[in-house]
Amino acid sequence: MFTGIVEERGTIVAREDLAEAARFTVRGPLVTSDAKFGDSIAVNGVCLTVVELDDGAFTVDVMAETLRRSSLSDAQSGAAVNLERAMPAGGRFGGHIVQGHVDGVGTVVSIAPSENWTVIRIALPQTLRRYVVEKGSITVDGVSLTVSSVGVDDGRDWFEISLIPTTLSETTLGSLSDGDIVNLETDVIAKYVERIAGPHAANSAEGK
């Protein structure tokens, strides 16, 4: 489990494409300082398992399902990525519950900077819109954020996040441009509530 509090910006130093998979080597001196074989590290919000460690870098294998659902399918050597180690059991819970299981990708629609914050609007898949609510939590490229607004334009669902200068400078979100693809993980609690309440809602609709 993670909390969406990015610890450092790492760099993909190598990518090897395999049969229905890919192997990435990522430089991250902080997250590898105490890492061991088999540990979990979130890379742009994707929970991945360390299979090799070498002088401040770690290697992970990414299966086809993960590539299909996330922006890692297009990630190349030299790209900056957000990194976070799994939260220790006795650690401070700084963000929200983040599993590192990306639900899908969104597209940056607009970026509106101001003196003290920047508002980024992101279009999201229609299948995820019911889990995204104003003032709720969402993970964008591994960063725990609060949804500041939601809406629909021309049949396209979107949400907005308001970022302070520290978030912009300490994560990859400060380098986003219109049209960029980002990984999205919605609040897992909403999905569990929907699963549990679904049968009761259906029975009520049928008058049972």
PDB file of C-alpha atoms in Angstrom:
ATOM      1  CA  MET A   1       0.000   0.000   0.000  1.00  0.00           C
ATOM      2  CA  PHE A   2       1.049   3.575  -0.724  1.00  0.00           C
ATOM      3  CA  THR A   3      -0.196   7.015   0.272  1.00  0.00           C
ATOM      4  CA  GLY A   4       0.477   9.036  -2.855  1.00  0.00           C
ATOM      5  CA  ILE A   5       3.190  11.169  -1.243  1.00  0.00           C
ATOM      6  CA  VAL A   6       5.961  11.118  -3.855  1.00  0.00           C
ATOM      7  CA  GLU A   7       9.426  10.676  -2.341  1.00  0.00           C
ATOM      8  CA  GLU A   8      11.542  11.584  -5.340  1.00  0.00           C
ATOM      9  CA  ARG A   9      11.576  12.042  -9.074  1.00  0.00           C
ATOM     10  CA  GLY A  10      13.462   9.197 -10.696  1.00  0.00           C
ATOM     11  CA  THR A  11      14.586   8.613 -14.262  1.00  0.00           C
ATOM     12  CA  ILE A  12      14.034   5.631 -16.524  1.00  0.00           C
ATOM     13  CA  VAL A  13      17.542   4.709 -17.630  1.00  0.00           C
ATOM     14  CA  ALA A  14      16.713   1.647 -19.732  1.00  0.00           C
ATOM     15  CA  ARG A  15      13.753  -0.112 -21.309  1.00  0.00           C
ATOM     16  CA  GLU A  16      13.795  -3.619 -22.749  1.00  0.00           C
ATOM     17  CA  ASP A  17      10.747  -4.830 -24.645  1.00  0.00           C
ATOM     18  CA  LEU A  18       9.956  -8.511 -24.121  1.00  0.00           C
ATOM     19  CA  ALA A  19       7.214 -10.848 -25.305  1.00  0.00           C
ATOM     20  CA  GLU A  20       4.004  -9.219 -23.993  1.00  0.00           C
ATOM     21  CA  ALA A  21       6.010  -7.418 -21.287  1.00  0.00           C
ATOM     22  CA  ALA A  22       8.722  -4.843 -20.719  1.00  0.00           C
ATOM     23  CA  ARG A  23      11.625  -4.488 -18.307  1.00  0.00           C
ATOM     24  CA  PHE A  24      12.479  -1.045 -16.946  1.00  0.00           C
ATOM     25  CA  THR A  25      15.535   0.093 -15.040  1.00  0.00           C
ATOM     26  CA  VAL A  26      14.879   3.222 -12.997  1.00  0.00           C
ATOM     27  CA  ARG A  27      17.373   5.414 -11.155  1.00  0.00           C
ATOM     28  CA  GLY A  28      16.134   6.473  -7.729  1.00  0.00           C
ATOM     29  CA  PRO A  29      18.823   6.868  -5.035  1.00  0.00           C
ATOM     30  CA  LEU A  30      16.360   7.599  -2.234  1.00  0.00           C
ATOM     31  CA  VAL A  31      13.875   4.782  -2.827  1.00  0.00           C
ATOM     32  CA  THR A  32      16.692   2.280  -3.344  1.00  0.00           C
ATOM     33  CA  SER A  33      18.566   3.337  -0.186  1.00  0.00           C
ATOM     34  CA  ASP A  34      16.873   0.579   1.819  1.00  0.00           C
ATOM     35  CA  ALA A  35      15.218  -1.430  -0.966  1.00  0.00           C
ATOM     36  CA  LYS A  36      15.497  -5.203  -1.192  1.00  0.00           C
ATOM     37  CA  PHE A  37      14.728  -7.789  -3.841  1.00  0.00           C
ATOM     38  CA  GLY A  38      10.948  -8.272  -3.946  1.00  0.00           C
ATOM     39  CA  ASP A  39      10.050  -4.878  -2.482  1.00  0.00           C
ATOM     40  CA  SER A  40       7.269  -2.788  -4.006  1.00  0.00           C
ATOM     41  CA  ILE A  41       7.931   0.647  -5.464  1.00  0.00           C
ATOM     42  CA  ALA A  42       5.300   2.801  -7.150  1.00  0.00           C
ATOM     43  CA  VAL A  43       6.460   4.196 -10.498  1.00  0.00           C
ATOM     44  CA  ASN A  44       4.100   6.949 -11.684  1.00  0.00           C
ATOM     45  CA  GLY A  45       1.481   5.335  -9.487  1.00  0.00           C
ATOM     46  CA  VAL A  46       2.013   1.779 -10.721  1.00  0.00           C
ATOM     47  CA  CYS A  47       2.977  -0.741  -8.027  1.00  0.00           C
ATOM     48  CA  LEU A  48       5.943  -2.728  -9.335  1.00  0.00           C
ATOM     49  CA  THR A  49       8.210  -5.380  -7.826  1.00  0.00           C
ATOM     50  CA  VAL A  50      11.965  -4.902  -7.576  1.00  0.00           C
ATOM     51  CA  VAL A  51      13.734  -7.739  -9.380  1.00  0.00           C
ATOM     52  CA  GLU A  52      17.248  -6.241  -9.464  1.00  0.00           C
ATOM     53  CA  LEU A  53      19.174  -3.552  -7.586  1.00  0.00           C
ATOM     54  CA  ASP A  54      22.347  -1.858  -8.772  1.00  0.00           C
ATOM     55  CA  ASP A  55      23.997   1.299  -7.389  1.00  0.00           C
ATOM     56  CA  GLY A  56      20.982   3.546  -6.873  1.00  0.00           C
ATOM     57  CA  ALA A  57      18.857   1.963  -9.596  1.00  0.00           C
ATOM     58  CA  PHE A  58      16.244  -0.784  -9.596  1.00  0.00           C
ATOM     59  CA  THR A  59      14.780  -3.004 -12.290  1.00  0.00           C
ATOM     60  CA  VAL A  60      11.136  -4.050 -12.626  1.00  0.00           C
ATOM     61  CA  ASP A  61       9.177  -6.291 -14.975  1.00  0.00           C
ATOM     62  CA  VAL A  62       5.905  -4.905 -16.345  1.00  0.00           C
ATOM     63  CA  MET A  63       3.330  -7.332 -17.729  1.00  0.00           C
ATOM     64  CA  ALA A  64       1.116  -6.697 -20.752  1.00  0.00           C
ATOM     65  CA  GLU A  65      -1.970  -5.963 -18.606  1.00  0.00           C
ATOM     66  CA  THR A  66      -0.137  -3.167 -16.786  1.00  0.00           C
ATOM     67  CA  LEU A  67       1.217  -1.736 -20.037  1.00  0.00           C
ATOM     68  CA  ARG A  68      -2.276  -1.757 -21.514  1.00  0.00           C
ATOM     69  CA  ARG A  69      -3.822   0.081 -18.582  1.00  0.00           C
ATOM     70  CA  SER A  70      -1.112   2.648 -17.882  1.00  0.00           C
ATOM     71  CA  SER A  71       1.114   5.239 -19.516  1.00  0.00           C
ATOM     72  CA  LEU A  72       4.119   2.961 -18.998  1.00  0.00           C
ATOM     73  CA  SER A  73       3.341   1.531 -22.424  1.00  0.00           C
ATOM     74  CA  ASP A  74       4.833   4.701 -23.922  1.00  0.00           C
ATOM     75  CA  ALA A  75       7.533   5.375 -21.301  1.00  0.00           C
ATOM     76  CA  GLN A  76      11.031   5.486 -22.736  1.00  0.00           C
ATOM     77  CA  SER A  77      14.587   5.839 -21.472  1.00  0.00           C
ATOM     78  CA  GLY A  78      15.217   9.346 -20.145  1.00  0.00           C
ATOM     79  CA  ALA A  79      11.667   9.927 -18.909  1.00  0.00           C
ATOM     80  CA  ALA A  80      11.164  11.336 -15.410  1.00  0.00           C
ATOM     81  CA  VAL A  81       8.876   9.338 -13.111  1.00  0.00           C
ATOM     82  CA  ASN A  82       7.377   9.771  -9.646  1.00  0.00           C
ATOM     83  CA  LEU A  83       8.640   7.245  -7.099  1.00  0.00           C
ATOM     84  CA  GLU A  84       7.280   6.111  -3.741  1.00  0.00           C
ATOM     85  CA  ARG A  85       8.210   3.199  -1.515  1.00  0.00           C
ATOM     86  CA  ALA A  86       5.450   1.131   0.084  1.00  0.00           C
ATOM     87  CA  MET A  87       4.239   2.615   3.350  1.00  0.00           C
ATOM     88  CA  PRO A  88       5.609   0.912   6.503  1.00  0.00           C
ATOM     89  CA  ALA A  89       2.976  -0.338   8.951  1.00  0.00           C
ATOM     90  CA  GLY A  90       3.948   2.282  11.519  1.00  0.00           C
ATOM     91  CA  GLY A  91       4.447   5.111   9.015  1.00  0.00           C
ATOM     92  CA  ARG A  92       2.691   8.449   8.764  1.00  0.00           C
ATOM     93  CA  PHE A  93      -0.384   8.363   6.521  1.00  0.00           C
ATOM     94  CA  GLY A  94       0.154  11.559   4.574  1.00  0.00           C
ATOM     95  CA  GLY A  95      -2.113  11.108   1.542  1.00  0.00           C
ATOM     96  CA  HIS A  96      -4.916   8.577   1.083  1.00  0.00           C
ATOM     97  CA  ILE A  97      -5.190   4.828   0.487  1.00  0.00           C
ATOM     98  CA  VAL A  98      -3.331   4.140  -2.773  1.00  0.00           C
ATOM     99  CA  GLN A  99      -2.951   0.581  -4.012  1.00  0.00           C
ATOM    100  CA  GLY A 100      -0.769   1.259  -7.021  1.00  0.00           C
ATOM    101  CA  HIS A 101      -3.381  -0.455  -9.190  1.00  0.00           C
ATOM    102  CA  VAL A 102      -4.017   1.988 -12.030  1.00  0.00           C
ATOM    103  CA  ASP A 103      -7.653   2.091 -13.185  1.00  0.00           C
ATOM    104  CA  GLY A 104      -6.925   3.778 -16.497  1.00  0.00           C
ATOM    105  CA  VAL A 105      -5.408   6.837 -18.077  1.00  0.00           C
ATOM    106  CA  GLY A 106      -6.571  10.415 -18.429  1.00  0.00           C
ATOM    107  CA  THR A 107      -5.621  13.171 -20.854  1.00  0.00           C
ATOM    108  CA  VAL A 108      -4.563  16.667 -19.846  1.00  0.00           C
ATOM    109  CA  VAL A 109      -7.126  19.060 -21.338  1.00  0.00           C
ATOM    110  CA  SER A 110      -5.871  22.392 -20.025  1.00  0.00           C
ATOM    111  CA  ILE A 111      -3.375  23.948 -17.632  1.00  0.00           C
ATOM    112  CA  ALA A 112      -4.191  27.285 -15.988  1.00  0.00           C
ATOM    113  CA  PRO A 113      -1.264  28.700 -13.986  1.00  0.00           C
ATOM    114  CA  SER A 114      -1.556  31.518 -11.478  1.00  0.00           C
ATOM    115  CA  GLU A 115       0.789  33.135  -8.979  1.00  0.00           C
ATOM    116  CA  ASN A 116       0.249  30.660  -6.143  1.00  0.00           C
ATOM    117  CA  TRP A 117      -1.249  27.554  -7.720  1.00  0.00           C
ATOM    118  CA  THR A 118      -1.985  25.853 -11.030  1.00  0.00           C
ATOM    119  CA  VAL A 119      -5.268  24.263 -12.064  1.00  0.00           C
ATOM    120  CA  ILE A 120      -5.013  21.236 -14.339  1.00  0.00           C
ATOM    121  CA  ARG A 121      -8.082  19.807 -16.068  1.00  0.00           C
ATOM    122  CA  ILE A 122      -7.939  16.133 -16.996  1.00  0.00           C
ATOM    123  CA  ALA A 123     -10.382  14.172 -19.142  1.00  0.00           C
ATOM    124  CA  LEU A 124     -11.133  10.727 -17.770  1.00  0.00           C
ATOM    125  CA  PRO A 125     -12.780   7.551 -19.103  1.00  0.00           C
ATOM    126  CA  GLN A 126     -16.549   7.479 -18.673  1.00  0.00           C
ATOM    127  CA  THR A 127     -16.216   4.222 -16.734  1.00  0.00           C
ATOM    128  CA  LEU A 128     -14.365   6.065 -13.940  1.00  0.00           C
ATOM    129  CA  ARG A 129     -16.484   9.186 -13.593  1.00  0.00           C
ATOM    130  CA  ARG A 130     -18.787   7.743 -10.916  1.00  0.00           C
ATOM    131  CA  TYR A 131     -15.789   7.290  -8.598  1.00  0.00           C
ATOM    132  CA  VAL A 132     -14.566  10.884  -8.961  1.00  0.00           C
ATOM    133  CA  VAL A 133     -16.314  13.473  -6.792  1.00  0.00           C
ATOM    134  CA  GLU A 134     -15.578  17.057  -5.858  1.00  0.00           C
ATOM    135  CA  LYS A 135     -13.358  17.197  -2.727  1.00  0.00           C
ATOM    136  CA  GLY A 136     -12.682  13.476  -3.048  1.00  0.00           C
ATOM    137  CA  SER A 137      -9.261  11.884  -3.461  1.00  0.00           C
ATOM    138  CA  ILE A 138      -7.634  10.739  -6.690  1.00  0.00           C
ATOM    139  CA  THR A 139      -4.142   9.613  -7.646  1.00  0.00           C
ATOM    140  CA  VAL A 140      -2.573  11.180 -10.742  1.00  0.00           C
ATOM    141  CA  ASP A 141       0.746   9.642 -11.804  1.00  0.00           C
ATOM    142  CA  GLY A 142       1.213   8.425  -8.241  1.00  0.00           C
ATOM    143  CA  VAL A 143       0.424  11.768  -6.568  1.00  0.00           C
ATOM    144  CA  SER A 144      -2.388  11.895  -3.989  1.00  0.00           C
ATOM    145  CA  LEU A 145      -4.580  14.875  -4.849  1.00  0.00           C
ATOM    146  CA  THR A 146      -7.927  16.441  -4.007  1.00  0.00           C
ATOM    147  CA  VAL A 147     -10.481  16.853  -6.775  1.00  0.00           C
ATOM    148  CA  SER A 148     -11.336  20.555  -6.907  1.00  0.00           C
ATOM    149  CA  SER A 149     -14.046  20.369  -9.580  1.00  0.00           C
ATOM    150  CA  VAL A 150     -15.820  17.932 -11.907  1.00  0.00           C
ATOM    151  CA  GLY A 151     -17.834  18.439 -15.073  1.00  0.00           C
ATOM    152  CA  VAL A 152     -18.673  17.452 -18.636  1.00  0.00           C
ATOM    153  CA  ASP A 153     -17.869  19.345 -21.841  1.00  0.00           C
ATOM    154  CA  ASP A 154     -19.123  18.145 -25.222  1.00  0.00           C
ATOM    155  CA  GLY A 155     -19.849  14.737 -23.724  1.00  0.00           C
ATOM    156  CA  ARG A 156     -16.333  14.443 -22.291  1.00  0.00           C
ATOM    157  CA  ASP A 157     -16.019  13.899 -18.541  1.00  0.00           C
ATOM    158  CA  TRP A 158     -13.295  15.841 -16.728  1.00  0.00           C
ATOM    159  CA  PHE A 159     -12.023  16.722 -13.287  1.00  0.00           C
ATOM    160  CA  GLU A 160      -9.688  19.433 -12.047  1.00  0.00           C
ATOM    161  CA  ILE A 161      -6.865  19.435  -9.526  1.00  0.00           C
ATOM    162  CA  SER A 162      -5.280  22.522  -7.978  1.00  0.00           C
ATOM    163  CA  LEU A 163      -1.536  22.191  -7.406  1.00  0.00           C
ATOM    164  CA  ILE A 164       0.680  24.238  -5.114  1.00  0.00           C
ATOM    165  CA  PRO A 165       4.218  25.193  -6.227  1.00  0.00           C
ATOM    166  CA  THR A 166       5.811  22.431  -4.111  1.00  0.00           C
ATOM    167  CA  THR A 167       3.808  19.720  -5.872  1.00  0.00           C
ATOM    168  CA  LEU A 168       4.708  21.206  -9.234  1.00  0.00           C
ATOM    169  CA  SER A 169       8.424  21.332  -8.452  1.00  0.00           C
ATOM    170  CA  GLU A 170       8.790  18.025  -6.594  1.00  0.00           C
ATOM    171  CA  THR A 171       6.797  15.792  -8.960  1.00  0.00           C
ATOM    172  CA  THR A 172       6.477  15.285 -12.697  1.00  0.00           C
ATOM    173  CA  LEU A 173       3.123  17.098 -12.690  1.00  0.00           C
ATOM    174  CA  GLY A 174       4.960  20.386 -13.069  1.00  0.00           C
ATOM    175  CA  SER A 175       6.151  19.281 -16.508  1.00  0.00           C
ATOM    176  CA  LEU A 176       2.761  18.301 -17.933  1.00  0.00           C
ATOM    177  CA  SER A 177       1.496  19.780 -21.200  1.00  0.00           C
ATOM    178  CA  ASP A 178      -1.858  19.730 -22.964  1.00  0.00           C
ATOM    179  CA  GLY A 179      -2.514  16.304 -24.431  1.00  0.00           C
ATOM    180  CA  ASP A 180      -0.222  14.422 -22.060  1.00  0.00           C
ATOM    181  CA  ILE A 181      -1.416  11.051 -20.750  1.00  0.00           C
ATOM    182  CA  VAL A 182      -1.481  10.421 -16.985  1.00  0.00           C
ATOM    183  CA  ASN A 183      -2.178   7.370 -14.836  1.00  0.00           C
ATOM    184  CA  LEU A 184      -5.341   7.495 -12.740  1.00  0.00           C
ATOM    185  CA  GLU A 185      -6.284   5.518  -9.652  1.00  0.00           C
ATOM    186  CA  THR A 186      -9.640   6.338  -8.109  1.00  0.00           C
ATOM    187  CA  ASP A 187     -10.494   5.968  -4.437  1.00  0.00           C
ATOM    188  CA  VAL A 188     -10.722   2.238  -3.674  1.00  0.00           C
ATOM    189  CA  ILE A 189     -13.282   2.877  -0.913  1.00  0.00           C
ATOM    190  CA  ALA A 190     -15.776   4.125  -3.514  1.00  0.00           C
ATOM    191  CA  LYS A 191     -15.394   0.915  -5.492  1.00  0.00           C
ATOM    192  CA  TYR A 192     -15.972  -1.271  -2.442  1.00  0.00           C
ATOM    193  CA  VAL A 193     -19.056   0.742  -1.452  1.00  0.00           C
ATOM    194  CA  GLU A 194     -20.447   0.350  -4.957  1.00  0.00           C
ATOM    195  CA  ARG A 195     -19.827  -3.393  -4.899  1.00  0.00           C
ATOM    196  CA  ILE A 196     -21.479  -3.879  -1.528  1.00  0.00           C
ATOM    197  CA  ALA A 197     -24.394  -1.498  -2.068  1.00  0.00           C
ATOM    198  CA  GLY A 198     -25.116  -2.563  -5.655  1.00  0.00           C
ATOM    199  CA  PRO A 199     -27.396  -5.541  -4.887  1.00  0.00           C
ATOM    200  CA  HIS A 200     -29.358  -3.507  -2.304  1.00  0.00           C
ATOM    201  CA  ALA A 201     -29.878  -0.671  -4.786  1.00  0.00           C
ATOM    202  CA  ALA A 202     -31.078  -3.148  -7.401  1.00  0.00           C
ATOM    203  CA  ASN A 203     -33.544  -4.723  -4.962  1.00  0.00           C
ATOM    204  CA  SER A 204     -34.884  -1.297  -4.007  1.00  0.00           C
ATOM    205  CA  ALA A 205     -35.388  -0.395  -7.662  1.00  0.00           C
ATOM    206  CA  GLU A 206     -37.363  -3.621  -8.138  1.00  0.00           C
ATOM    207  CA  GLY A 207     -39.460  -2.936  -5.041  1.00  0.00           C
ATOM    208  CA  LYS A 208     -38.106  -5.885  -3.058  1.00  0.00           C
TER     209      LYS A 208
END
